[in-house]
PDB file of C-alpha atoms and ligand atoms in Angstrom:
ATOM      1  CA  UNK A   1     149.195-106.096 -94.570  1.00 38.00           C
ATOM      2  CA  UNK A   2     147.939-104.718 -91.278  1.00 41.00           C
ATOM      3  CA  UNK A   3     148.369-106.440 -88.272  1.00 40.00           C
ATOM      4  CA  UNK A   4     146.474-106.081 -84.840  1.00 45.00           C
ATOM      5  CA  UNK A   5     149.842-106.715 -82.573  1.00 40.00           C
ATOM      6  CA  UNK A   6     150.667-103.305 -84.422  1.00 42.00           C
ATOM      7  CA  UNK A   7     148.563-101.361 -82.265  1.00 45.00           C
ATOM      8  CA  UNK A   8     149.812-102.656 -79.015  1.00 39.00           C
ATOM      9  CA  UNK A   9     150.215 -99.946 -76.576  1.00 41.00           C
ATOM     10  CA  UNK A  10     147.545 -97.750 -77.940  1.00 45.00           C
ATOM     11  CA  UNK A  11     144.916 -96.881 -76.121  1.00 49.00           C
ATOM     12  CA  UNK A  12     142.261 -97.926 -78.025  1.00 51.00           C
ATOM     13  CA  UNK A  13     139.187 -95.529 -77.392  1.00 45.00           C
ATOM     14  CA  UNK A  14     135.123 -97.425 -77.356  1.00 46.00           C
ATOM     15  CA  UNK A  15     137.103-100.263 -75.480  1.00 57.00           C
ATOM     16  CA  UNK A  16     133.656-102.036 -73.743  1.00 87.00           C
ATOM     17  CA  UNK A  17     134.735-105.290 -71.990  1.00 91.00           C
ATOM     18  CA  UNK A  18     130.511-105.056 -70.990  1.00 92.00           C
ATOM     19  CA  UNK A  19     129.512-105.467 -74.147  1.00 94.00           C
ATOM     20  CA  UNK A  20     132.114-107.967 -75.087  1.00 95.00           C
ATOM     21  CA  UNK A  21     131.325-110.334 -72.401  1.00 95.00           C
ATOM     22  CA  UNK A  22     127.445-109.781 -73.174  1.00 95.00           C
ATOM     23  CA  UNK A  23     127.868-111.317 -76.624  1.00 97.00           C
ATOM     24  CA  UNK A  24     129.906-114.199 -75.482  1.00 97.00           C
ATOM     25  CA  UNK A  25     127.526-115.114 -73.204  1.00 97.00           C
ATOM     26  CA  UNK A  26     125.002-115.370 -76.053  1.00 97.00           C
ATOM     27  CA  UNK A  27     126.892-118.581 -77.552  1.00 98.00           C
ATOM     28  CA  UNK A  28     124.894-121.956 -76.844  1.00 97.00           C
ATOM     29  CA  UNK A  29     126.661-124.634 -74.767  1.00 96.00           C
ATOM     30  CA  UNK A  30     125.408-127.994 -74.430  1.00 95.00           C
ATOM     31  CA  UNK A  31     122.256-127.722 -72.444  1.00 95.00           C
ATOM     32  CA  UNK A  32     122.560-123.868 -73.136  1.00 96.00           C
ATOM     33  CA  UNK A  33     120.195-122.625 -75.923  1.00 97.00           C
ATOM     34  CA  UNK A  34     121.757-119.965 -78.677  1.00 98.00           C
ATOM     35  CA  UNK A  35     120.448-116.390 -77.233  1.00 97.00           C
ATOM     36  CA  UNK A  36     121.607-114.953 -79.911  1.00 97.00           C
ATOM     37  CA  UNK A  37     118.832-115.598 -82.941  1.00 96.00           C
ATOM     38  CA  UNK A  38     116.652-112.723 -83.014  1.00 95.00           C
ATOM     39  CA  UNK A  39     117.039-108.684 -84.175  1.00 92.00           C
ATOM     40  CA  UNK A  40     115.370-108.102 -81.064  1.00 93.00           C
ATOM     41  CA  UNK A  41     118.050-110.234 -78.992  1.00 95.00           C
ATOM     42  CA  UNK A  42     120.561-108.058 -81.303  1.00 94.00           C
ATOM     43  CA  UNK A  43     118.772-104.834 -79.746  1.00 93.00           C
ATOM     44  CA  UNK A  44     118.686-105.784 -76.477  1.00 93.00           C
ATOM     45  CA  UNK A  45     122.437-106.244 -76.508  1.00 92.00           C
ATOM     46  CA  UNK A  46     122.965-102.887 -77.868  1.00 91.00           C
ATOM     47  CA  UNK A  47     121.032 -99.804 -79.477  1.00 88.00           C
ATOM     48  CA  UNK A  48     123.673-100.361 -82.376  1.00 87.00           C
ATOM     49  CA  UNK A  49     121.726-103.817 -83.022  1.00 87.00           C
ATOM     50  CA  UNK A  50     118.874-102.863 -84.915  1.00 85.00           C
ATOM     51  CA  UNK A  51     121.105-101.799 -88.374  1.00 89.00           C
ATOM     52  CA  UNK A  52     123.478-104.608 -87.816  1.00 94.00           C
ATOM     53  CA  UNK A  53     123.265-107.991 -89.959  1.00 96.00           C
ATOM     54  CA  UNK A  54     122.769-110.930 -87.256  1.00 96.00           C
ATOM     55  CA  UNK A  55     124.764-113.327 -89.124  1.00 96.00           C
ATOM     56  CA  UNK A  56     127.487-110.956 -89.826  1.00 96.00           C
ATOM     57  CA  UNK A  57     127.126-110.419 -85.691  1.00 97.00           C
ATOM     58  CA  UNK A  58     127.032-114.680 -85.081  1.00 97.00           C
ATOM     59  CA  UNK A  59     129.881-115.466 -86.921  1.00 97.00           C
ATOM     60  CA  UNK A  60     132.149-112.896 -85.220  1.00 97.00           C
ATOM     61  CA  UNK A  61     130.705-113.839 -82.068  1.00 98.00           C
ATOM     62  CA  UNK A  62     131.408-117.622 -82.959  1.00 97.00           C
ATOM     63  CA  UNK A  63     135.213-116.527 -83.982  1.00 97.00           C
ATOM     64  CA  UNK A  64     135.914-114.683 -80.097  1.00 97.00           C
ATOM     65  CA  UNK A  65     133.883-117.365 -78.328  1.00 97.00           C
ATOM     66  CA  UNK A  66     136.916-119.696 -79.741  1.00 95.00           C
ATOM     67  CA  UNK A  67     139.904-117.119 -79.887  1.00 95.00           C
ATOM     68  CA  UNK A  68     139.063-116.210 -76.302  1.00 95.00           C
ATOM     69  CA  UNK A  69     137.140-119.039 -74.245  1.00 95.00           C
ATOM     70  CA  UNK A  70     138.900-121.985 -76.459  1.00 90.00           C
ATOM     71  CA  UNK A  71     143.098-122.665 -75.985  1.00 87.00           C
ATOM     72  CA  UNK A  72     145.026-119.471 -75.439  1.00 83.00           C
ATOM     73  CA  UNK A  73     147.661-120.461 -78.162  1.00 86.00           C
ATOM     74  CA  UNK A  74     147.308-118.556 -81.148  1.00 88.00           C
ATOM     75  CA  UNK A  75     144.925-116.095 -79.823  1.00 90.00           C
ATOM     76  CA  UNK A  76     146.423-112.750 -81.223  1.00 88.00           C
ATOM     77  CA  UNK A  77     147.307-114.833 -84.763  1.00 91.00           C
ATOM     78  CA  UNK A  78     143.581-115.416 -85.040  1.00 93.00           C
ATOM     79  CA  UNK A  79     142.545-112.137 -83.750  1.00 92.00           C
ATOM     80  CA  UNK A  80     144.804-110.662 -86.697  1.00 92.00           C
ATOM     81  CA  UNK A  81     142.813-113.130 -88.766  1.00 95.00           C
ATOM     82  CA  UNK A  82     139.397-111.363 -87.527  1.00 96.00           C
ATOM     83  CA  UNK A  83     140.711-107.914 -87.741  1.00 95.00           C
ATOM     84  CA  UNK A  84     141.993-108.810 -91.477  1.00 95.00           C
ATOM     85  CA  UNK A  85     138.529-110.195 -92.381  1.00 96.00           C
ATOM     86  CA  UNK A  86     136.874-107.228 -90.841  1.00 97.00           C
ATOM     87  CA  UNK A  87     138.505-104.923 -92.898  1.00 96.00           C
ATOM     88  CA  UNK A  88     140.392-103.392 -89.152  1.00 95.00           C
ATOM     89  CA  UNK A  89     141.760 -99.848 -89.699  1.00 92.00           C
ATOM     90  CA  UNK A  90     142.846 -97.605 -87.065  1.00 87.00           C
ATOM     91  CA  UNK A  91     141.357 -93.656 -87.380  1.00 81.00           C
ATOM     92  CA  UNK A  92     143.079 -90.998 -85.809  1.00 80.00           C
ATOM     93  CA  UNK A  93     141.150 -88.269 -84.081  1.00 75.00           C
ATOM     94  CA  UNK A  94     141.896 -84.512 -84.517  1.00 77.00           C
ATOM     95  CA  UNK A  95     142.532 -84.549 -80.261  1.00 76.00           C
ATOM     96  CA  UNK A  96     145.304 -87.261 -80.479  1.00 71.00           C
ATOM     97  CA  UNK A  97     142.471 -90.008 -79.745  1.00 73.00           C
ATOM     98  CA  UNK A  98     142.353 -93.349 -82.055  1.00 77.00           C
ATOM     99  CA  UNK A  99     139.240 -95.090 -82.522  1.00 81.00           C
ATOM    100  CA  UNK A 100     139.112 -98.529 -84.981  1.00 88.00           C
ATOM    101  CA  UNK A 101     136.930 -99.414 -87.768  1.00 92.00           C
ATOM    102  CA  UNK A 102     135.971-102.220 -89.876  1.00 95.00           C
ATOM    103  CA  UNK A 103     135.660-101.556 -92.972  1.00 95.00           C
ATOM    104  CA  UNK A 104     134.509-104.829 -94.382  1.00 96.00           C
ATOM    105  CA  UNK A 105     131.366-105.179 -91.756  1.00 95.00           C
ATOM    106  CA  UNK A 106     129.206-102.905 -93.051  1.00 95.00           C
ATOM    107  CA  UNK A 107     125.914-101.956 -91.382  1.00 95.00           C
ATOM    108  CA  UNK A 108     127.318-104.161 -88.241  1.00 96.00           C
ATOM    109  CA  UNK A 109     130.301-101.843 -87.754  1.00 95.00           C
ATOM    110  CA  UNK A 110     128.677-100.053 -85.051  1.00 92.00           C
ATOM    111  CA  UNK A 111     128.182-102.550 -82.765  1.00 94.00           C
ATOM    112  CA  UNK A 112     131.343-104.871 -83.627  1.00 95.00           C
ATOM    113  CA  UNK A 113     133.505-101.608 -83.378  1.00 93.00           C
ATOM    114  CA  UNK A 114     133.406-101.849 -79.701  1.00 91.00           C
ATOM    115  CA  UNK A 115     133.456-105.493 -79.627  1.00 94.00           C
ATOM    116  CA  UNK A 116     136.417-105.851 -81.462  1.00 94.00           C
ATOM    117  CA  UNK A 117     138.513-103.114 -79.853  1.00 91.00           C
ATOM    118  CA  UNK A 118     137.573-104.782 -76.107  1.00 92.00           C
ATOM    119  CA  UNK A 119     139.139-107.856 -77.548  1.00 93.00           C
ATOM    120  CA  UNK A 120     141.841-106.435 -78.991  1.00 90.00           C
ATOM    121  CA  UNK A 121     142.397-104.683 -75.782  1.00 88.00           C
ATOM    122  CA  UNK A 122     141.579-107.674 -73.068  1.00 89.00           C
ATOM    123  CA  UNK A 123     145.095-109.270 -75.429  1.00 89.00           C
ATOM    124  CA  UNK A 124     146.991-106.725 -75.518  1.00 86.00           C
ATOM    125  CA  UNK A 125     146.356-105.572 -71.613  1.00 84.00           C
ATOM    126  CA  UNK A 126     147.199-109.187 -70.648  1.00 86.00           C
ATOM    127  CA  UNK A 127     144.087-109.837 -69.422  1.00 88.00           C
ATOM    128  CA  UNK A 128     143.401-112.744 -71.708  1.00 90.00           C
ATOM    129  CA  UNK A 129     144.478-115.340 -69.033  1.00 89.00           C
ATOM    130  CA  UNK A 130     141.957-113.620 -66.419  1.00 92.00           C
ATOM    131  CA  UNK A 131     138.965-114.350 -68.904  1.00 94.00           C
ATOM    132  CA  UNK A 132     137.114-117.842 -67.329  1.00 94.00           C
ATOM    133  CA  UNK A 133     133.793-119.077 -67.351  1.00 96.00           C
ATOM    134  CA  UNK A 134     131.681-119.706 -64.651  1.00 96.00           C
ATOM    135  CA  UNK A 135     132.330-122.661 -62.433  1.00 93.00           C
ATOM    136  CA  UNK A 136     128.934-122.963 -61.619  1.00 92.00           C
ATOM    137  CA  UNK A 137     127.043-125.892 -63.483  1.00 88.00           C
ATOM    138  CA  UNK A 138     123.684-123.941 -64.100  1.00 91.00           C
ATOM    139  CA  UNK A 139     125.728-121.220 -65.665  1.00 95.00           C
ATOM    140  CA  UNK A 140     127.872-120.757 -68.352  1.00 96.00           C
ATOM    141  CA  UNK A 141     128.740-116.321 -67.706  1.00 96.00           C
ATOM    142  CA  UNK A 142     131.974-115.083 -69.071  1.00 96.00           C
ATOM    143  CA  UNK A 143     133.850-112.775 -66.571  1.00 95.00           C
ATOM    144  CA  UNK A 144     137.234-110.929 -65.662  1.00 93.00           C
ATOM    145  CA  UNK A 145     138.932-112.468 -62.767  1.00 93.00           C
ATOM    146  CA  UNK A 146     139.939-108.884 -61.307  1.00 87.00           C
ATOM    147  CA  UNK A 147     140.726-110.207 -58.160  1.00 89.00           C
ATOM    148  CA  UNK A 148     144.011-109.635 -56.008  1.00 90.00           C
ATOM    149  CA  UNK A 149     144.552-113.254 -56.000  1.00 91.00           C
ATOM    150  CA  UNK A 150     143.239-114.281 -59.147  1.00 90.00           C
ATOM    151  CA  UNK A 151     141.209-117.332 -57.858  1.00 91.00           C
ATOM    152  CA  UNK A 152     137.586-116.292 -58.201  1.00 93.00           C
ATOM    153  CA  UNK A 153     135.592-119.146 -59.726  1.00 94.00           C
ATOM    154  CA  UNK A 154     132.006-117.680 -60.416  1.00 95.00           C
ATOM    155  CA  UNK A 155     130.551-114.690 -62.042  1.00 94.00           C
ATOM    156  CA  UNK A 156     128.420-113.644 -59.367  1.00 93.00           C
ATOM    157  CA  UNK A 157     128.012-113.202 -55.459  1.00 93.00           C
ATOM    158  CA  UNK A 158     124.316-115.203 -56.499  1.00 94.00           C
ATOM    159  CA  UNK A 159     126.661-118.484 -58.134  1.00 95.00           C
ATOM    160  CA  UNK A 160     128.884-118.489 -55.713  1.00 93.00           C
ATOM    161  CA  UNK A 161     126.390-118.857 -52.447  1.00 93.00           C
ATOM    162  CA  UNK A 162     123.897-121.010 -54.916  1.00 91.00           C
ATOM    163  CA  UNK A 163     126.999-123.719 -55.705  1.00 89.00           C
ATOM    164  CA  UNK A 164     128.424-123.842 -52.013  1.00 89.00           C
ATOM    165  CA  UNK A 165     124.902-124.385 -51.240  1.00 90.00           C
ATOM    166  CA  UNK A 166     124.698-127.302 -53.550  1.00 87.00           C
ATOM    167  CA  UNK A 167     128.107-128.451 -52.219  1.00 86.00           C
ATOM    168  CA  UNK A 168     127.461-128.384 -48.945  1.00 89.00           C
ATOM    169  CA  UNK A 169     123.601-130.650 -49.675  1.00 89.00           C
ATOM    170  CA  UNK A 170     125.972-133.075 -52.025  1.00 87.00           C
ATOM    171  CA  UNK A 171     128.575-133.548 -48.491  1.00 89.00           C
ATOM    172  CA  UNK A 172     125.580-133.803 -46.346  1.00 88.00           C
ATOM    173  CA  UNK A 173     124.220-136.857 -48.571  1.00 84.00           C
ATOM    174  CA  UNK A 174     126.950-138.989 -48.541  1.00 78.00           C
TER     175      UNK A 174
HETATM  176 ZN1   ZN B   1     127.531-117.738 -62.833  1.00 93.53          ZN
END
C-alpha cells in the first residue's frame, strides 16, 4: 500500500499551485454557478484539457474542494485516499528529479498530474492552513495567504478596495 505522507520531503517536480487554485475556483457555491461543465471550460483551464474525461476531472475537483477548503482534519488521510484511487506512483528521473503519476486516471493524467502534486505539496509544505477563500461576498477565489502576517482576507487588490468600499457606504447608512 502506498501512501502520499511517504513522499514528504520530496520535491515534487510539475508542482502548479496556479492551476490548482484555477480548478477550485471552478466549484459552484450557492449563488455561484458550476464553471466547470464544458470541454471547452476544461481547455481553457489547461492545454492538457482537451484529452481529459470531464467527469473524471469534476469528481477530483469535488474531492480537493472538500480535502482542502472543507475542515483541515483528516486532510492528508483523504489525500492518501485520492492518491490511492488515482492509481499515485512516484517516477524517478534519470537526473535525480521525481515526477508523479496516476495510473488509474487515464486520458486525464495530464492535467490531474499537476493538480495532484500542488496538493500534495501545499500539505506537505504546510501551507494548507494559508489556503482561504475570499472574504469578499461577490467572490468566492481560492488563494495563498503569503503574507508576512498572515491576515490577508481577499484575493485581489480589486476585492479588497471594492468591499471597503461597500463597508464604508454600509457605515455611512446607518
Ligand atoms: Zn476576491
Amino acid at each position: 500500500m502506498r501512501y502520499i505522507v511517504e513522499v514528504d520531503d520530496v520535491t515534487l517536480q510539475g508542482s502548479d499551485r496556479t492551476l490548482l487554485l484555477a480548478l477550485l475556483d471552478t466549484r459552484p457555491e450557492p449563488g455561484f454557478s458550476d464553471e466547470l461543465t464544458t470541454v471547452g471550460q476544461l481547455h481553457a483551464l489547461s492545454p492538457n484539457g482537451w484529452s481529459a474525461d470531464l467527469t473524471t476531472v469534476i469528481a477530483v475537483r469535488d474531492d480537493l474542494v472538500r480535502i482542502l477548503l472543507g475542515p483541515r482534519e483528516g486532510a492528508s488521510e483523504a489525500l492518501s485516499d485520492l492518491g490511492r484511487r488515482l492509481g499515485l506512483t512516484l517516477a524517478f528521473g534519470a537526473n535525480g528529479g521525481v515526477s508523479l503519476r496516476l495510473i488509474e486516471a487515464g486520458s486525464s493524467a495530464p492535467l490531474l498530474e499537476p493538480v495532484v502534486a500542488a496538493a500534495i505539496e501545499l500539505w506537505s509544505a504546510g501551507d494548507l492552513d494559508k489556503l482561504r477563500v475570499c472574504r469578499s461576498s461577490t467572490c468566492i477565489v481560492p488563494f495563498v495567504d503569503t503574507s508576512p502576517r498572515g491576515h490577508r482576507e481577499f484575493c485581489s487588490p480589486r476585492c479588497a478596495t471594492r468591499e471597503r468600499v461597500h463597508r464604508h457606504r454600509a457605515a455611512a447608512r446607518r
